[in-house]
Coordinates of C-alpha atoms and ligand atoms in Angstrom, one line a residue:
X1 CA 22.1 -21.3 -0.6
X2 CA 25.3 -22.2 1.8
X3 CA 28.0 -24.1 0.1
X4 CA 31.3 -25.0 1.4
X5 CA 34.4 -26.8 0.5
X6 CA 33.6 -30.5 0.3
X7 CA 35.6 -32.8 -1.8
X8 CA 37.3 -33.4 -5.4
X9 CA 34.9 -33.7 -8.2
X10 CA 34.8 -37.2 -9.5
X11 CA 32.8 -39.1 -12.0
X12 CA 30.8 -38.1 -14.8
X13 CA 27.9 -36.0 -15.7
X14 CA 25.5 -35.0 -18.4
X15 CA 25.2 -31.6 -19.2
X16 CA 21.7 -30.3 -19.9
X17 CA 20.8 -29.2 -23.4
X18 CA 22.1 -25.8 -24.9
X19 CA 20.0 -22.8 -24.3
X20 CA 20.4 -21.0 -27.3
X21 CA 19.8 -24.1 -29.3
X22 CA 16.8 -25.3 -27.3
X23 CA 14.7 -21.5 -27.9
X24 CA 16.0 -21.6 -31.5
X25 CA 14.5 -25.3 -31.9
X26 CA 11.0 -24.2 -30.9
X27 CA 11.1 -20.9 -32.6
X28 CA 12.1 -22.4 -36.2
X29 CA 10.0 -25.6 -35.5
X30 CA 7.2 -23.4 -35.2
X31 CA 7.6 -21.4 -38.6
X32 CA 8.4 -24.5 -40.5
X33 CA 5.7 -27.1 -42.1
X34 CA 5.5 -30.5 -40.0
X35 CA 6.7 -31.7 -36.7
X36 CA 10.2 -30.7 -35.1
X37 CA 11.2 -33.1 -32.7
X38 CA 13.7 -32.2 -30.2
X39 CA 15.4 -34.3 -27.6
X40 CA 17.7 -33.1 -24.7
X41 CA 15.7 -30.0 -24.7
X42 CA 16.8 -27.5 -21.7
X43 CA 13.7 -27.1 -19.2
X44 CA 15.3 -23.7 -17.7
X45 CA 12.7 -21.3 -17.3
X46 CA 14.0 -19.1 -20.4
X47 CA 13.3 -22.1 -22.7
X48 CA 9.8 -22.5 -21.2
X49 CA 8.8 -18.8 -21.5
X50 CA 9.7 -19.3 -25.4
X51 CA 7.3 -22.5 -25.6
X52 CA 4.8 -20.6 -23.8
X53 CA 5.0 -17.5 -26.3
X54 CA 4.5 -19.6 -29.5
X55 CA 1.6 -21.6 -27.5
X56 CA 0.2 -18.3 -27.2
X57 CA 0.1 -18.0 -30.8
X58 CA -1.3 -21.1 -31.9
X59 CA 1.3 -23.5 -31.9
X60 CA 0.7 -26.8 -30.5
X61 CA 3.9 -27.9 -28.4
X62 CA 3.9 -31.3 -26.6
X63 CA 6.7 -31.2 -23.8
X64 CA 7.4 -34.2 -21.7
X65 CA 10.6 -33.0 -19.8
X66 CA 13.5 -33.0 -22.4
X67 CA 11.6 -34.5 -25.1
X68 CA 9.5 -31.9 -27.2
X69 CA 7.5 -31.9 -30.3
X70 CA 6.6 -28.9 -32.0
X71 CA 3.6 -28.8 -34.7
X72 CA 5.0 -26.4 -36.9
X73 CA 2.1 -24.4 -39.1
X74 CA 4.6 -22.9 -41.7
X75 CA 6.0 -19.2 -42.1
X76 CA 2.7 -17.7 -42.0
X77 CA 0.9 -19.9 -39.6
X78 CA 1.1 -17.9 -36.3
X79 CA -1.8 -16.3 -35.0
X80 CA -2.3 -13.1 -33.1
X81 CA -1.9 -13.6 -29.5
X82 CA -4.9 -12.5 -27.4
X83 CA -2.5 -11.3 -24.5
X84 CA 0.7 -9.7 -24.2
X85 CA 3.6 -12.1 -24.5
X86 CA 5.6 -12.6 -21.6
X87 CA 9.4 -13.9 -22.2
X88 CA 10.1 -13.9 -18.5
X89 CA 14.0 -13.3 -17.9
X90 CA 15.0 -14.5 -21.4
X91 CA 16.7 -11.9 -23.6
X92 CA 17.0 -14.4 -26.5
X93 CA 13.1 -14.9 -26.5
X94 CA 12.2 -10.9 -26.7
X95 CA 14.9 -10.2 -29.3
X96 CA 14.5 -13.2 -31.8
X97 CA 10.7 -13.1 -31.2
X98 CA 10.4 -9.4 -32.4
X99 CA 12.2 -10.2 -35.5
X100 CA 9.3 -13.1 -36.3
X101 CA 6.7 -10.6 -35.0
X102 CA 7.6 -7.5 -37.0
X103 CA 6.8 -9.3 -40.3
X104 CA 3.3 -10.7 -39.2
X105 CA -0.2 -9.7 -40.5
X106 CA -1.1 -8.9 -37.0
X107 CA -0.1 -6.6 -33.8
X108 CA 1.4 -7.8 -30.6
X109 CA 3.0 -6.6 -27.3
X110 CA 6.0 -8.5 -25.9
X111 CA 7.5 -8.1 -22.4
X112 CA 9.3 -9.7 -19.6
X113 CA 10.1 -9.5 -16.1
X114 CA 11.8 -6.5 -14.3
X115 CA 15.3 -7.3 -15.6
X116 CA 14.0 -7.5 -19.2
X117 CA 12.5 -4.5 -19.0
X118 CA 15.7 -2.9 -18.2
X119 CA 17.5 -4.3 -21.1
X120 CA 18.4 -2.5 -24.3
X121 CA 15.9 -3.3 -27.3
X122 CA 17.1 -0.3 -29.4
X123 CA 19.7 -2.5 -30.7
X124 CA 17.2 -4.3 -32.3
X125 CA 14.4 -1.6 -33.0
X126 CA 17.0 0.4 -35.0
X127 CA 17.6 -2.6 -37.8
X128 CA 14.2 -3.4 -37.8
X129 CA 13.3 0.1 -38.4
X130 CA 15.6 -0.1 -41.6
X131 CA 13.6 -3.0 -42.8
X132 CA 10.4 -1.0 -42.4
X133 CA 9.1 -2.5 -39.3
X134 CA 7.2 -0.7 -36.7
X135 CA 8.4 -1.6 -33.3
X136 CA 8.3 1.1 -30.4
X137 CA 9.1 0.8 -26.8
X138 CA 6.0 1.5 -24.9
X139 CA 7.5 3.5 -22.1
X140 CA 9.6 5.5 -24.7
X141 CA 12.8 4.3 -22.9
X142 CA 14.2 2.0 -25.6
X143 CA 13.5 -1.1 -23.5
X144 CA 10.4 -3.8 -23.3
X145 CA 7.3 -3.7 -23.2
X146 CA 7.7 -3.6 -27.1
X147 CA 4.4 -2.8 -29.2
X148 CA 4.7 -4.2 -32.6
X149 CA 2.8 -3.5 -35.4
X150 CA 3.2 -6.2 -37.7
X151 CA 4.0 -5.2 -41.5
X152 CA 5.4 -6.3 -45.0
X153 CA 9.3 -5.9 -44.7
X154 CA 12.0 -4.9 -47.0
X155 CA 15.4 -6.7 -47.4
X156 CA 18.3 -4.5 -46.2
X157 CA 21.8 -4.6 -45.0
X158 CA 22.6 -3.8 -41.4
X159 CA 26.4 -3.0 -40.1
X160 CA 26.0 -4.0 -36.4
X161 CA 28.1 -2.0 -34.1
X162 CA 27.8 -5.1 -31.6
X163 CA 28.8 -8.7 -32.1
X164 CA 25.5 -10.0 -31.0
X165 CA 23.9 -13.4 -32.0
X166 CA 20.6 -12.0 -30.7
X167 CA 20.5 -9.0 -33.1
X168 CA 22.0 -11.0 -36.1
X169 CA 19.2 -13.6 -35.4
X170 CA 16.5 -11.0 -35.0
X171 CA 17.4 -9.4 -38.2
X172 CA 17.6 -12.7 -40.1
X173 CA 14.1 -13.8 -38.7
X174 CA 12.9 -10.7 -39.8
X175 CA 14.4 -11.4 -43.3
X176 CA 12.3 -14.5 -43.8
X177 CA 9.3 -12.0 -44.1
X178 CA 11.3 -9.4 -46.2
X179 CA 11.0 -8.7 -50.2
X180 CA 14.5 -9.4 -50.9
X181 CA 18.0 -10.7 -49.2
X182 CA 18.5 -9.3 -45.8
X183 CA 22.0 -9.2 -44.5
X184 CA 24.1 -8.4 -41.2
X185 CA 27.5 -7.6 -40.8
X186 CA 29.1 -7.9 -37.3
X187 CA 32.3 -6.8 -36.1
X188 CA 33.2 -10.2 -34.8
X189 CA 31.5 -13.5 -35.0
X190 CA 28.9 -14.2 -32.7
X191 CA 27.5 -17.8 -31.8
X192 CA 26.0 -19.1 -35.4
X193 CA 23.3 -21.3 -34.0
X194 CA 20.3 -19.6 -35.9
X195 CA 22.5 -19.7 -39.3
X196 CA 23.1 -23.5 -38.7
X197 CA 19.7 -24.4 -37.9
X198 CA 17.9 -22.3 -40.5
X199 CA 19.8 -23.9 -43.2
X200 CA 19.2 -27.6 -41.6
X201 CA 15.3 -26.4 -41.9
X202 CA 15.7 -25.5 -45.6
X203 CA 16.7 -22.0 -45.7
X204 CA 19.3 -20.2 -47.9
X205 CA 21.5 -18.6 -45.7
X206 CA 25.2 -17.6 -46.8
X207 CA 27.9 -16.7 -44.4
X208 CA 31.4 -15.3 -45.2
X209 CA 34.3 -13.0 -44.1
X210 CA 34.1 -9.6 -45.6
X211 CA 37.7 -8.2 -46.0
X212 CA 36.8 -5.0 -47.2
X213 CA 36.7 -4.1 -51.1
X214 CA 40.5 -4.7 -51.6
X215 CA 40.4 -8.0 -50.5
X216 CA 37.0 -8.8 -52.0
X217 CA 38.4 -10.9 -54.5
X218 CA 39.1 -13.7 -52.4
X219 CA 36.1 -15.2 -53.3
X220 CA 36.2 -18.3 -50.8
X221 CA 35.8 -15.6 -48.1
X222 CA 33.6 -13.1 -49.7
X223 CA 29.9 -14.1 -49.9
X224 CA 27.7 -13.2 -53.0
X225 CA 25.3 -10.6 -52.0
X226 CA 26.3 -7.7 -53.5
X227 CA 25.0 -5.1 -50.8
X228 CA 27.8 -6.6 -48.2
X229 CA 30.6 -6.7 -50.6
X230 CA 32.3 -3.4 -49.2
X231 CA 31.9 -3.8 -45.6
X232 CA 34.7 -5.4 -43.3
X233 CA 33.7 -7.9 -40.8
X234 CA 31.6 -11.2 -40.9
X235 CA 28.4 -11.2 -43.0
X236 CA 25.3 -13.5 -42.8
X237 CA 22.4 -12.9 -45.4
X238 CA 19.1 -14.8 -45.8
X239 CA 16.8 -15.1 -48.9
X240 CA 13.2 -14.5 -48.1
X241 CA 10.0 -16.7 -47.8
X242 CA 11.8 -20.3 -47.7
X243 CA 10.0 -23.1 -47.1
X244 CA 11.2 -24.4 -43.9
X245 CA 10.5 -28.1 -42.6
X246 CA 10.2 -29.9 -39.7
X247 CA 13.2 -31.7 -38.4
X248 CA 14.9 -33.9 -35.6
X249 CA 17.2 -31.9 -33.7
X250 CA 19.3 -33.4 -30.5
X251 CA 20.4 -30.7 -28.3
X252 CA 24.2 -30.9 -27.2
X253 CA 25.0 -30.1 -23.6
X254 CA 25.2 -26.4 -23.0
X255 CA 28.9 -25.2 -22.7
X256 CA 27.8 -22.5 -21.0
X257 CA 26.7 -24.6 -18.2
X258 CA 29.3 -27.2 -18.6
X259 CA 31.8 -24.2 -18.1
X260 CA 30.8 -24.1 -13.9
X261 CA 32.0 -27.9 -14.0
X262 CA 34.9 -27.4 -15.9
X263 CA 36.0 -24.4 -13.5
X264 CA 35.0 -26.2 -10.4
X265 CA 37.2 -29.5 -11.4
X266 CA 40.1 -27.3 -12.3
X267 CA 40.0 -25.5 -9.0
X268 CA 39.6 -28.5 -6.6
X269 CA 42.7 -30.2 -6.3
X270 CA 42.4 -34.0 -7.2
X271 CA 39.4 -33.6 -8.9
X272 CA 38.9 -35.7 -12.5
X273 CA 35.6 -35.1 -14.1
X274 CA 34.1 -36.3 -17.5
X275 CA 31.5 -33.7 -18.8
X276 CA 29.5 -35.8 -21.2
X277 CA 28.2 -34.6 -24.8
X278 CA 28.9 -30.9 -24.6
X279 CA 28.4 -28.4 -27.7
X280 CA 32.1 -27.5 -28.9
X281 CA 30.8 -25.0 -31.8
X282 CA 33.7 -22.9 -32.3
X283 CA 31.4 -19.7 -32.2
X284 CA 31.0 -20.7 -28.7
X285 CA 34.1 -22.5 -27.2
X286 CA 36.4 -19.5 -26.3
X287 CA 36.0 -20.4 -22.7
X288 CA 38.1 -23.9 -23.7
X289 CA 41.0 -21.9 -25.5
X290 CA 41.3 -19.5 -22.6
X291 CA 41.5 -22.2 -19.9
X292 CA 44.3 -23.8 -22.0
X293 CA 46.0 -20.8 -22.1
X294 CA 45.7 -20.5 -18.3
X295 CA 47.4 -24.3 -18.0
X296 CA 44.1 -26.4 -17.7
X297 CA 44.1 -29.7 -18.4
X298 CA 41.2 -30.3 -20.6
X299 CA 41.1 -33.2 -22.9
X300 CA 38.1 -33.6 -25.7
X301 CA 37.0 -37.2 -26.0
X302 CA 34.6 -38.7 -28.5
X303 CA 34.6 -35.6 -30.7
X304 CA 31.3 -35.7 -33.0
X305 CA 31.2 -33.6 -36.1
X306 CA 28.5 -35.5 -37.9
X307 CA 25.5 -33.0 -37.1
X308 CA 25.1 -29.3 -37.5
X309 CA 26.5 -28.9 -34.3
X310 CA 29.8 -30.5 -33.0
X311 CA 30.1 -32.0 -29.8
X312 CA 32.4 -34.1 -27.6
X313 CA 33.0 -35.2 -23.9
X314 CA 35.3 -33.1 -21.7
X315 CA 37.7 -34.7 -19.5
X316 CA 38.8 -32.0 -16.9
X317 CA 41.8 -32.6 -14.2
X318 CA 42.2 -30.5 -11.4
X319 CA 45.2 -27.7 -12.7
X320 CA 47.5 -25.0 -11.4
X321 CA 46.2 -21.8 -13.2
X322 CA 48.4 -18.7 -14.6
X323 CA 46.9 -15.5 -15.4
X324 CA 46.0 -14.3 -18.8
X325 CA 44.6 -11.4 -21.0
X326 CA 41.4 -11.6 -22.7
X327 CA 40.3 -9.5 -25.2
X328 CA 39.5 -8.9 -28.8
X329 CA 37.4 -11.4 -31.3
X330 CA 37.3 -14.1 -28.7
X331 CA 35.1 -12.2 -26.6
X332 CA 31.8 -12.9 -28.3
X333 CA 32.7 -17.0 -28.3
X334 CA 32.9 -16.8 -24.2
X335 CA 30.7 -13.6 -23.4
X336 CA 28.3 -15.9 -21.3
X337 CA 31.6 -17.4 -19.4
X338 CA 33.1 -14.6 -18.5
X339 CA 31.7 -14.4 -14.9
X340 CA 33.4 -18.2 -14.3
X341 CA 36.7 -17.3 -16.0
X342 CA 36.7 -14.2 -13.7
X343 CA 36.6 -16.7 -10.8
X344 CA 39.3 -18.7 -12.4
X345 CA 41.2 -15.7 -12.4
X346 CA 40.8 -14.8 -9.0
X347 CA 42.7 -18.2 -8.0
X348 CA 45.2 -18.1 -10.8
X349 CA 48.7 -16.9 -10.1
X350 CA 49.3 -13.1 -11.5
X351 CA 47.1 -10.5 -12.9
X352 CA 44.5 -11.5 -15.7
X353 CA 42.8 -8.8 -17.8
X354 CA 39.6 -8.7 -19.5
X355 CA 38.8 -6.3 -21.9
X356 CA 36.7 -5.4 -25.1
X357 CA 33.7 -7.0 -22.9
X358 CA 31.5 -3.8 -22.3
X359 CA 28.6 -6.2 -23.3
X360 CA 28.6 -7.9 -20.0
X361 CA 27.3 -4.5 -18.5
X362 CA 23.9 -5.2 -20.3
X363 CA 23.4 -8.9 -19.5
X364 CA 20.9 -10.2 -16.9
X365 CA 23.1 -7.8 -14.5
X366 CA 25.9 -5.6 -15.1
X367 CA 28.4 -8.6 -14.9
X368 CA 31.5 -6.1 -14.5
X369 CA 29.9 -4.5 -11.6
X370 CA 28.6 -7.5 -9.9
X371 CA 31.3 -9.5 -10.4
X372 CA 33.8 -6.9 -9.2
X373 CA 31.6 -6.6 -6.2
X374 CA 31.1 -9.9 -5.1
X375 CA 34.9 -11.0 -6.0
X376 CA 35.9 -8.0 -3.4
X377 CA 33.7 -9.8 -0.5
X378 CA 35.5 -12.8 -1.1
X379 CA 39.0 -11.2 -0.4
X380 CA 40.1 -10.8 -4.3
X381 CA 41.7 -7.5 -5.4
X382 CA 39.6 -6.5 -8.5
X383 CA 39.2 -3.3 -10.6
X384 CA 36.2 -2.8 -12.9
X385 CA 37.1 -1.1 -16.0
X386 CA 34.6 0.3 -18.5
X387 CA 34.7 -2.9 -20.8
X388 CA 36.3 -5.6 -18.4
X389 CA 38.1 -6.4 -15.2
X390 CA 41.8 -6.6 -13.7
X391 CA 41.8 -9.3 -11.3
X392 CA 45.0 -10.3 -9.0
X393 CA 44.6 -13.9 -8.3
X394 CA 46.6 -16.4 -6.3
X395 CA 45.6 -15.2 -2.9
X396 CA 43.8 -17.4 -0.3
X397 CA 40.1 -16.4 -0.5
X398 CA 37.2 -16.9 1.7
X399 CA 33.7 -17.3 1.9
X400 CA 31.2 -14.5 1.8
X401 CA 27.5 -13.4 1.4
X402 CA 27.1 -13.1 -2.2
X403 CA 24.3 -11.0 -4.0
X404 CA 23.6 -12.8 -7.2
X405 CA 21.6 -9.8 -8.3
X406 CA 19.0 -12.2 -9.9
X407 CA 21.5 -13.4 -12.5
X408 CA 21.7 -16.8 -12.7
X409 CA 25.5 -17.0 -13.6
X410 CA 26.6 -15.1 -11.0
X411 CA 24.8 -17.6 -8.5
X412 CA 26.6 -20.7 -10.4
X413 CA 30.1 -18.7 -10.7
X414 CA 30.4 -18.2 -6.8
X415 CA 28.8 -21.7 -6.1
X416 CA 32.2 -22.9 -7.9
X417 CA 34.3 -20.1 -6.1
X418 CA 33.0 -21.7 -2.9
X419 CA 34.5 -25.0 -3.6
X420 CA 37.8 -23.2 -3.4
X421 CA 37.3 -20.7 -0.4
X422 CA 37.7 -21.0 3.1
X423 CA 34.6 -21.0 5.0
X424 CA 31.2 -20.9 4.0
X425 CA 29.7 -19.3 0.7
X426 CA 26.0 -17.6 1.3
X427 CA 24.5 -17.1 -2.1
X428 CA 21.3 -14.9 -1.8
X429 CA 18.9 -15.3 -4.7
X430 CA 20.5 -18.8 -5.4
X431 CA 17.3 -20.2 -7.2
X432 CA 18.0 -17.9 -9.7
X433 CA 19.7 -20.8 -11.5
X434 CA 16.9 -22.3 -12.8
X435 CA 16.8 -20.0 -15.7
X436 CA 19.4 -21.8 -17.6
X437 CA 20.1 -25.0 -15.1
X438 CA 17.3 -26.2 -13.0
X439 CA 19.4 -29.2 -11.4
X440 CA 22.8 -27.3 -11.0
X441 CA 23.0 -27.5 -7.3
X442 CA 22.0 -31.2 -7.1
X443 CA 24.3 -31.9 -9.9
X444 CA 27.5 -30.0 -8.1
X445 CA 26.5 -32.1 -4.7
X446 CA 26.7 -35.5 -7.0
X447 CA 30.0 -35.0 -8.5
X448 CA 31.7 -33.5 -5.3
X449 CA 30.4 -36.7 -3.3
X450 CA 31.7 -39.2 -5.8
X451 CA 34.9 -40.8 -5.0
Ligands
S3P1 C1 22.5 -15.5 -27.1 C2 23.2 -14.5 -27.3 C3 24.0 -14.0 -26.3 C4 24.4 -14.6 -24.9 C5 22.7 -15.0 -24.3 C6 22.2 -15.8 -25.8 C7 21.7 -16.1 -27.9 O1 23.5 -12.7 -26.3 O2 24.8 -13.9 -24.0 O3 23.0 -15.5 -23.5 O4 21.0 -17.5 -27.7 O5 21.7 -15.8 -29.2 P1 24.1 -11.4 -27.2 O6 23.6 -11.8 -28.4 O7 23.3 -10.3 -26.6 O8 25.5 -11.1 -26.9

């Protein structure tokens, strides 16, 4: 894919459905009684992998483009898959599904593509083992394929060392099949789509901030489950064996996909772009906050807080950006946006420091190493650190040959960079955007052409 500077971004664009919410709508719909109707479902390859895994376990799922009907069979309605479950490139599918599979009365094996087979799964195997689950890494390297012997699980508390929605959701899903309350404390709040959607389907999910034993009298902040009372952090608990009921779900646009258009409109002078129906859940909106700190002109319009997931239209105008520091508790709320934020930093005045983001090293690629490599290729001074990057922005940058390392977010980040660089950008492995945004290049071309 060769991309070169075109014109200001104008007009409006509807952003495809949120990837995290689309996955969960199929999973929770399958475990509910009755039909779940999903609109604006993301048809990216990752979410299609989730659909195909549940079809293999006997769930009837009708999909016509972005409209999906999941005919749920209840919490105990899955049947043993006759073949290995294939999650493709999707970490969310492997990790969340493992939580469900651990509590079934059948055995299964789940794996995925080459990248998935290198991503860490101990982070879910350890807490699942604490609940009595039997999950082993077939090659003994802590990665997929995972062999899962379904078992009766125990309720447990897990103090997670990482703020990860995939780990948290895996444990909560296993908790649906446990013999008591299951809870997770994480060091900072990760995306809460599972909590919101499980509740919407009828599960008893409690959330709260634990301030440690000394401040636990702050009842509005602490949660009722005593096993969590002495832990500091953010805790979620779930009661077992809920009766989940099929629901209607209208998936908001994915803020992680909107991020590329926000960045492109900010960078290309003269741009004014309206992004329609973007999810603005506060556990996902860190990029908007950082962009505003950088001096970005982004106005939310038509905010809608009536559903479980808030959304808004975002009006973005090109802006002169300055460097910022990004670290601490905001990191989980923008973890998938850090590659494109790094691109913004490359064009901002001053030196941007990203820290506390070691999780980037275990995403679809090592996003610290890969961003540093590719930013250097376009002429940006960048230093990769253990848990982030130091990026010196503000110089004129040029097109180059970019290796996506088959990571969708790297390909899209450099498609955005191309619009603000001199010369041509040649993105190798550009087709990988299909993982989360099948029409990405068409949408980019469409808004670049409108005057
Ligand atoms: C996701 C959680 C995040 C995110 C991923 C989707 C989810 O991963 O990076 O793209 O849907 O729960 P971690 O939980 O590993 O941080």
